[in-house]
Amino acid sequence: MTQDELKALVGRAALEQVVAGHLVGVGTGSTVNHFIDALATIKDRFPGAVSSSLASTERLRRHGIPVFEANEVESLPVYIDGADEIDHRGYAIKGGGAALTREKIVADLAERFICIADESKLVDVLGRYPLPVEVITMALPQVARRFKALGGTAIVRQGVVTDNGHPLLDVRGLVIDDPAAMEAEINQWPGVVTVGIFGRHRASACLLGTAAGVRTLVF
Ligand code: 5RP
């Protein structure tokens, strides 16, 4: 199976996680796009979605799925999203699609974050994928220097501005063996809007697309 077929497999499998009669939190990316397309087939069973990006909002609306603002909602039973890397404890790197801030906001509303990913995303230690960090423009050089002190090399993602109007850094060379601690540290740095480590908001479970079918990891 191709990587895209594995993404489609878990996108469809995630339908079972949608709680009938409740809003569903929807992430961003190519795996989630498969989920959204599958979601359209059961759209009469739930009132709508809370979206984590303009791109997902547009796709949901194209399918006729109502989209609610995060600030209209107090809680969600479940948030379904992909990841750039996920480890065996459910910690993840996210933000490859530049949607990390809204993704973390919607994940924060949810009782459970169910990650959907093809098997290439499962790693022992986070950090081979460059860590995305959304930053206020005037803080870019100082935040980059702070990453250098941690052993990382930060570069500005060219031609990309987030849905919130900010630039992104991609940081290579970090070994993230304590994701929650590193997330907490980076969150303290002035100018950091969101770091793409999902430590405090790690996944509750991951539906992993493998050649043998969907493997469910529960954390
Ligand atoms: C977007 C994300 C995505 O979940 C992540 O990049 C995975 O994307 P894909 O499903 O296309 O592999 O964090 O900001």
mmCIF file of C-alpha atoms and ligand atoms in Angstrom:
data_model
loop_
_atom_site.group_PDB
_atom_site.id
_atom_site.type_symbol
_atom_site.label_atom_id
_atom_site.label_comp_id
_atom_site.label_asym_id
_atom_site.label_seq_id
_atom_site.Cartn_x
_atom_site.Cartn_y
_atom_site.Cartn_z
ATOM 1 C CA MET A 1 0.000 0.000 0.000
ATOM 2 C CA THR A 2 1.187 3.532 -0.668
ATOM 3 C CA GLN A 3 1.583 6.062 2.124
ATOM 4 C CA ASP A 4 -1.536 7.839 0.901
ATOM 5 C CA GLU A 5 -3.521 4.572 0.971
ATOM 6 C CA LEU A 6 -2.406 4.029 4.574
ATOM 7 C CA LYS A 7 -3.543 7.571 5.410
ATOM 8 C CA ALA A 8 -6.909 6.876 3.783
ATOM 9 C CA LEU A 9 -7.217 3.632 5.747
ATOM 10 C CA VAL A 10 -6.851 5.358 9.125
ATOM 11 C CA GLY A 11 -8.942 8.308 7.970
ATOM 12 C CA ARG A 12 -11.842 5.917 7.435
ATOM 13 C CA ALA A 13 -11.105 3.939 10.612
ATOM 14 C CA ALA A 14 -11.377 7.128 12.668
ATOM 15 C CA LEU A 15 -15.106 7.343 11.903
ATOM 16 C CA GLU A 16 -15.650 4.865 14.743
ATOM 17 C CA GLN A 17 -14.262 7.459 17.170
ATOM 18 C CA VAL A 18 -16.903 10.052 16.327
ATOM 19 C CA VAL A 19 -19.444 10.270 19.131
ATOM 20 C CA ALA A 20 -22.995 10.376 17.762
ATOM 21 C CA GLY A 21 -24.839 13.592 18.583
ATOM 22 C CA HIS A 22 -21.663 15.493 19.531
ATOM 23 C CA LEU A 23 -19.357 17.914 17.754
ATOM 24 C CA VAL A 24 -16.065 16.479 16.571
ATOM 25 C CA GLY A 25 -12.708 18.264 16.640
ATOM 26 C CA VAL A 26 -10.970 18.097 13.279
ATOM 27 C CA GLY A 27 -7.251 18.572 12.657
ATOM 28 C CA THR A 28 -5.351 19.462 9.507
ATOM 29 C CA GLY A 29 -3.328 17.704 6.843
ATOM 30 C CA SER A 30 -3.498 15.039 4.175
ATOM 31 C CA THR A 31 -4.468 12.261 6.613
ATOM 32 C CA VAL A 32 -7.209 14.413 8.085
ATOM 33 C CA ASN A 33 -8.419 15.244 4.575
ATOM 34 C CA HIS A 34 -9.226 11.544 4.167
ATOM 35 C CA PHE A 35 -10.991 11.634 7.532
ATOM 36 C CA ILE A 36 -13.057 14.658 6.479
ATOM 37 C CA ASP A 37 -14.067 12.943 3.247
ATOM 38 C CA ALA A 38 -15.146 9.871 5.219
ATOM 39 C CA LEU A 39 -16.919 12.064 7.777
ATOM 40 C CA ALA A 40 -19.169 13.370 5.028
ATOM 41 C CA THR A 41 -20.702 9.882 4.747
ATOM 42 C CA ILE A 42 -22.018 10.058 8.345
ATOM 43 C CA LYS A 43 -22.773 13.785 8.561
ATOM 44 C CA ASP A 44 -26.373 13.165 9.658
ATOM 45 C CA ARG A 45 -25.102 11.532 12.897
ATOM 46 C CA PHE A 46 -23.399 14.570 14.494
ATOM 47 C CA PRO A 47 -24.119 18.324 14.592
ATOM 48 C CA GLY A 48 -20.835 19.528 13.094
ATOM 49 C CA ALA A 49 -17.138 20.082 13.602
ATOM 50 C CA VAL A 50 -14.678 22.429 15.267
ATOM 51 C CA SER A 51 -11.874 22.970 12.790
ATOM 52 C CA SER A 52 -8.182 23.633 13.365
ATOM 53 C CA SER A 53 -7.438 25.491 10.123
ATOM 54 C CA LEU A 54 -8.912 27.489 7.298
ATOM 55 C CA ALA A 55 -8.076 24.612 4.943
ATOM 56 C CA SER A 56 -10.007 22.040 6.991
ATOM 57 C CA THR A 57 -12.894 24.478 7.445
ATOM 58 C CA GLU A 58 -13.160 24.895 3.711
ATOM 59 C CA ARG A 59 -13.112 21.146 3.091
ATOM 60 C CA LEU A 60 -15.695 20.486 5.814
ATOM 61 C CA ARG A 61 -18.006 23.162 4.431
ATOM 62 C CA ARG A 62 -17.618 21.826 0.894
ATOM 63 C CA HIS A 63 -19.017 18.540 2.232
ATOM 64 C CA GLY A 64 -21.909 20.382 3.873
ATOM 65 C CA ILE A 65 -20.625 19.729 7.407
ATOM 66 C CA PRO A 66 -21.395 22.690 9.720
ATOM 67 C CA VAL A 67 -18.302 24.271 11.289
ATOM 68 C CA PHE A 68 -18.426 25.844 14.761
ATOM 69 C CA GLU A 69 -15.886 28.299 16.179
ATOM 70 C CA ALA A 70 -13.690 26.988 18.984
ATOM 71 C CA ASN A 71 -14.772 29.913 21.143
ATOM 72 C CA GLU A 72 -18.416 28.769 20.901
ATOM 73 C CA VAL A 73 -17.607 25.398 22.439
ATOM 74 C CA GLU A 74 -16.784 24.337 25.994
ATOM 75 C CA SER A 75 -15.659 20.808 25.351
ATOM 76 C CA LEU A 76 -15.446 18.092 22.745
ATOM 77 C CA PRO A 77 -15.457 14.341 23.315
ATOM 78 C CA VAL A 78 -12.809 13.776 20.696
ATOM 79 C CA TYR A 79 -10.250 15.520 18.495
ATOM 80 C CA ILE A 80 -8.968 13.654 15.439
ATOM 81 C CA ASP A 81 -5.687 14.775 13.904
ATOM 82 C CA GLY A 82 -2.516 13.567 12.216
ATOM 83 C CA ALA A 83 1.086 14.019 13.303
ATOM 84 C CA ASP A 84 4.515 14.482 11.806
ATOM 85 C CA GLU A 85 5.991 12.121 14.397
ATOM 86 C CA ILE A 86 4.467 10.210 17.301
ATOM 87 C CA ASP A 87 6.339 8.202 19.900
ATOM 88 C CA HIS A 88 5.344 5.123 21.883
ATOM 89 C CA ARG A 89 3.923 7.265 24.703
ATOM 90 C CA GLY A 90 1.629 9.350 22.480
ATOM 91 C CA TYR A 91 3.856 12.426 22.440
ATOM 92 C CA ALA A 92 3.870 14.039 19.021
ATOM 93 C CA ILE A 93 5.452 16.632 16.779
ATOM 94 C CA LYS A 94 2.874 18.550 14.797
ATOM 95 C CA GLY A 95 2.813 21.641 12.611
ATOM 96 C CA GLY A 96 4.189 20.355 9.330
ATOM 97 C CA GLY A 97 1.073 21.878 7.802
ATOM 98 C CA ALA A 98 1.551 25.124 9.772
ATOM 99 C CA ALA A 99 -1.676 24.657 11.774
ATOM 100 C CA LEU A 100 -0.115 23.829 15.154
ATOM 101 C CA THR A 101 -1.570 26.715 17.164
ATOM 102 C CA ARG A 102 -5.190 26.111 16.263
ATOM 103 C CA GLU A 103 -4.574 22.364 16.490
ATOM 104 C CA LYS A 104 -3.412 22.726 20.088
ATOM 105 C CA ILE A 105 -6.352 24.998 20.905
ATOM 106 C CA VAL A 106 -8.877 22.463 19.599
ATOM 107 C CA ALA A 107 -6.989 19.554 21.210
ATOM 108 C CA ASP A 108 -7.214 21.455 24.498
ATOM 109 C CA LEU A 109 -11.017 21.444 24.249
ATOM 110 C CA ALA A 110 -11.132 17.703 23.731
ATOM 111 C CA GLU A 111 -11.335 14.877 26.227
ATOM 112 C CA ARG A 112 -9.345 12.640 23.884
ATOM 113 C CA PHE A 113 -6.924 13.323 21.029
ATOM 114 C CA ILE A 114 -6.961 10.409 18.620
ATOM 115 C CA CYS A 115 -3.970 10.548 16.308
ATOM 116 C CA ILE A 116 -4.294 9.088 12.822
ATOM 117 C CA ALA A 117 -1.057 8.366 11.000
ATOM 118 C CA ASP A 118 0.679 6.043 8.618
ATOM 119 C CA GLU A 119 3.306 3.819 10.211
ATOM 120 C CA SER A 120 6.234 5.953 9.012
ATOM 121 C CA LYS A 121 5.277 8.512 11.683
ATOM 122 C CA LEU A 122 5.948 6.199 14.648
ATOM 123 C CA VAL A 123 9.380 6.887 16.181
ATOM 124 C CA ASP A 124 11.298 5.918 19.299
ATOM 125 C CA VAL A 125 12.463 9.473 20.032
ATOM 126 C CA LEU A 126 10.949 12.675 18.638
ATOM 127 C CA GLY A 127 13.160 15.119 16.781
ATOM 128 C CA ARG A 128 14.191 13.782 13.401
ATOM 129 C CA TYR A 129 11.301 15.731 11.867
ATOM 130 C CA PRO A 130 12.144 19.459 12.104
ATOM 131 C CA LEU A 131 10.205 20.922 15.009
ATOM 132 C CA PRO A 132 7.725 23.623 13.883
ATOM 133 C CA VAL A 133 7.418 26.675 16.116
ATOM 134 C CA GLU A 134 5.066 29.608 15.484
ATOM 135 C CA VAL A 135 6.769 32.833 16.556
ATOM 136 C CA ILE A 136 5.996 36.551 16.673
ATOM 137 C CA THR A 137 8.168 38.103 13.946
ATOM 138 C CA MET A 138 10.224 40.445 16.166
ATOM 139 C CA ALA A 139 11.316 37.513 18.339
ATOM 140 C CA LEU A 140 12.579 35.275 15.508
ATOM 141 C CA PRO A 141 16.358 35.906 15.962
ATOM 142 C CA GLN A 142 16.264 35.538 19.748
ATOM 143 C CA VAL A 143 14.152 32.374 19.628
ATOM 144 C CA ALA A 144 16.546 30.973 16.991
ATOM 145 C CA ARG A 145 19.498 31.737 19.313
ATOM 146 C CA ARG A 146 17.752 29.945 22.161
ATOM 147 C CA PHE A 147 17.319 26.864 19.981
ATOM 148 C CA LYS A 148 21.011 27.019 19.053
ATOM 149 C CA ALA A 149 21.841 26.858 22.745
ATOM 150 C CA LEU A 150 19.777 23.651 22.935
ATOM 151 C CA GLY A 151 21.735 22.159 20.009
ATOM 152 C CA GLY A 152 19.156 22.935 17.316
ATOM 153 C CA THR A 153 19.309 24.844 14.062
ATOM 154 C CA ALA A 154 16.252 27.003 13.410
ATOM 155 C CA ILE A 155 15.336 28.288 9.983
ATOM 156 C CA VAL A 156 12.359 30.395 8.964
ATOM 157 C CA ARG A 157 9.897 28.443 6.788
ATOM 158 C CA GLN A 158 9.968 30.348 3.523
ATOM 159 C CA GLY A 159 6.751 31.569 1.931
ATOM 160 C CA VAL A 160 4.573 30.448 4.836
ATOM 161 C CA VAL A 161 2.481 32.533 7.200
ATOM 162 C CA THR A 162 0.137 30.763 9.606
ATOM 163 C CA ASP A 163 -3.637 31.262 9.703
ATOM 164 C CA ASN A 164 -2.851 33.609 12.622
ATOM 165 C CA GLY A 165 -0.509 35.765 10.520
ATOM 166 C CA HIS A 166 2.811 34.661 12.039
ATOM 167 C CA PRO A 167 5.980 33.091 10.633
ATOM 168 C CA LEU A 168 7.217 29.631 11.546
ATOM 169 C CA LEU A 169 10.621 28.291 12.499
ATOM 170 C CA ASP A 170 11.586 24.713 11.650
ATOM 171 C CA VAL A 171 14.187 23.427 14.077
ATOM 172 C CA ARG A 172 16.510 20.562 13.149
ATOM 173 C CA GLY A 173 18.913 18.659 15.335
ATOM 174 C CA LEU A 174 16.922 18.401 18.561
ATOM 175 C CA VAL A 175 16.677 15.136 20.463
ATOM 176 C CA ILE A 176 13.350 15.389 22.264
ATOM 177 C CA ASP A 177 13.554 12.612 24.815
ATOM 178 C CA ASP A 178 11.515 14.490 27.428
ATOM 179 C CA PRO A 179 8.783 16.113 25.296
ATOM 180 C CA ALA A 180 6.742 17.525 28.170
ATOM 181 C CA ALA A 181 9.790 19.214 29.735
ATOM 182 C CA MET A 182 11.009 20.654 26.435
ATOM 183 C CA GLU A 183 7.535 21.907 25.576
ATOM 184 C CA ALA A 184 7.243 23.596 28.975
ATOM 185 C CA GLU A 185 10.676 25.219 28.559
ATOM 186 C CA ILE A 186 10.021 26.571 25.052
ATOM 187 C CA ASN A 187 6.590 27.835 26.098
ATOM 188 C CA GLN A 188 8.392 30.231 28.471
ATOM 189 C CA TRP A 189 10.314 32.001 25.724
ATOM 190 C CA PRO A 190 8.930 35.437 24.891
ATOM 191 C CA GLY A 191 7.581 35.563 21.345
ATOM 192 C CA VAL A 192 6.813 31.856 21.037
ATOM 193 C CA VAL A 193 3.160 31.494 20.075
ATOM 194 C CA THR A 194 3.117 27.699 19.949
ATOM 195 C CA VAL A 195 5.723 24.964 19.866
ATOM 196 C CA GLY A 196 4.790 21.898 17.841
ATOM 197 C CA ILE A 197 5.536 19.450 20.658
ATOM 198 C CA PHE A 198 2.254 17.933 21.838
ATOM 199 C CA GLY A 199 3.395 16.978 25.320
ATOM 200 C CA ARG A 200 0.707 18.155 27.660
ATOM 201 C CA HIS A 201 -1.747 17.475 24.829
ATOM 202 C CA ARG A 202 -0.347 14.111 23.831
ATOM 203 C CA ALA A 203 -2.537 11.585 22.051
ATOM 204 C CA SER A 204 -4.779 9.223 24.022
ATOM 205 C CA ALA A 205 -4.563 6.708 21.208
ATOM 206 C CA CYS A 206 -3.157 6.378 17.727
ATOM 207 C CA LEU A 207 -4.693 4.589 14.763
ATOM 208 C CA LEU A 208 -1.628 3.583 12.804
ATOM 209 C CA GLY A 209 -1.937 2.579 9.161
ATOM 210 C CA THR A 210 0.227 -0.465 8.425
ATOM 211 C CA ALA A 211 0.461 -2.885 5.505
ATOM 212 C CA ALA A 212 -1.303 -5.419 7.752
ATOM 213 C CA GLY A 213 -4.166 -3.037 8.557
ATOM 214 C CA VAL A 214 -4.979 -0.537 11.288
ATOM 215 C CA ARG A 215 -2.940 -0.980 14.462
ATOM 216 C CA THR A 216 -4.408 0.755 17.518
ATOM 217 C CA LEU A 217 -1.967 2.079 20.104
ATOM 218 C CA VAL A 218 -3.479 3.185 23.392
ATOM 219 C CA PHE A 219 -1.386 5.443 25.609
HETATM 220 C C1 5RP B 1 -0.524 20.093 10.375
HETATM 221 C C2 5RP B 1 -0.142 18.871 11.126
HETATM 222 C C3 5RP B 1 -0.415 17.561 10.470
HETATM 223 O O1 5RP B 1 -1.174 16.781 11.330
HETATM 224 C C4 5RP B 1 0.886 16.873 10.187
HETATM 225 O O2 5RP B 1 1.709 17.730 9.422
HETATM 226 C C5 5RP B 1 0.668 15.555 9.445
HETATM 227 O O3 5RP B 1 0.228 15.827 8.160
HETATM 228 P P1 5RP B 1 -0.121 14.705 7.118
HETATM 229 O O4 5RP B 1 -1.366 14.030 7.601
HETATM 230 O O5 5RP B 1 -0.315 15.465 5.826
HETATM 231 O O6 5RP B 1 1.035 13.741 7.023
HETATM 232 O O7 5RP B 1 0.366 18.905 12.214
HETATM 233 O O8 5RP B 1 -0.107 21.257 11.037
#
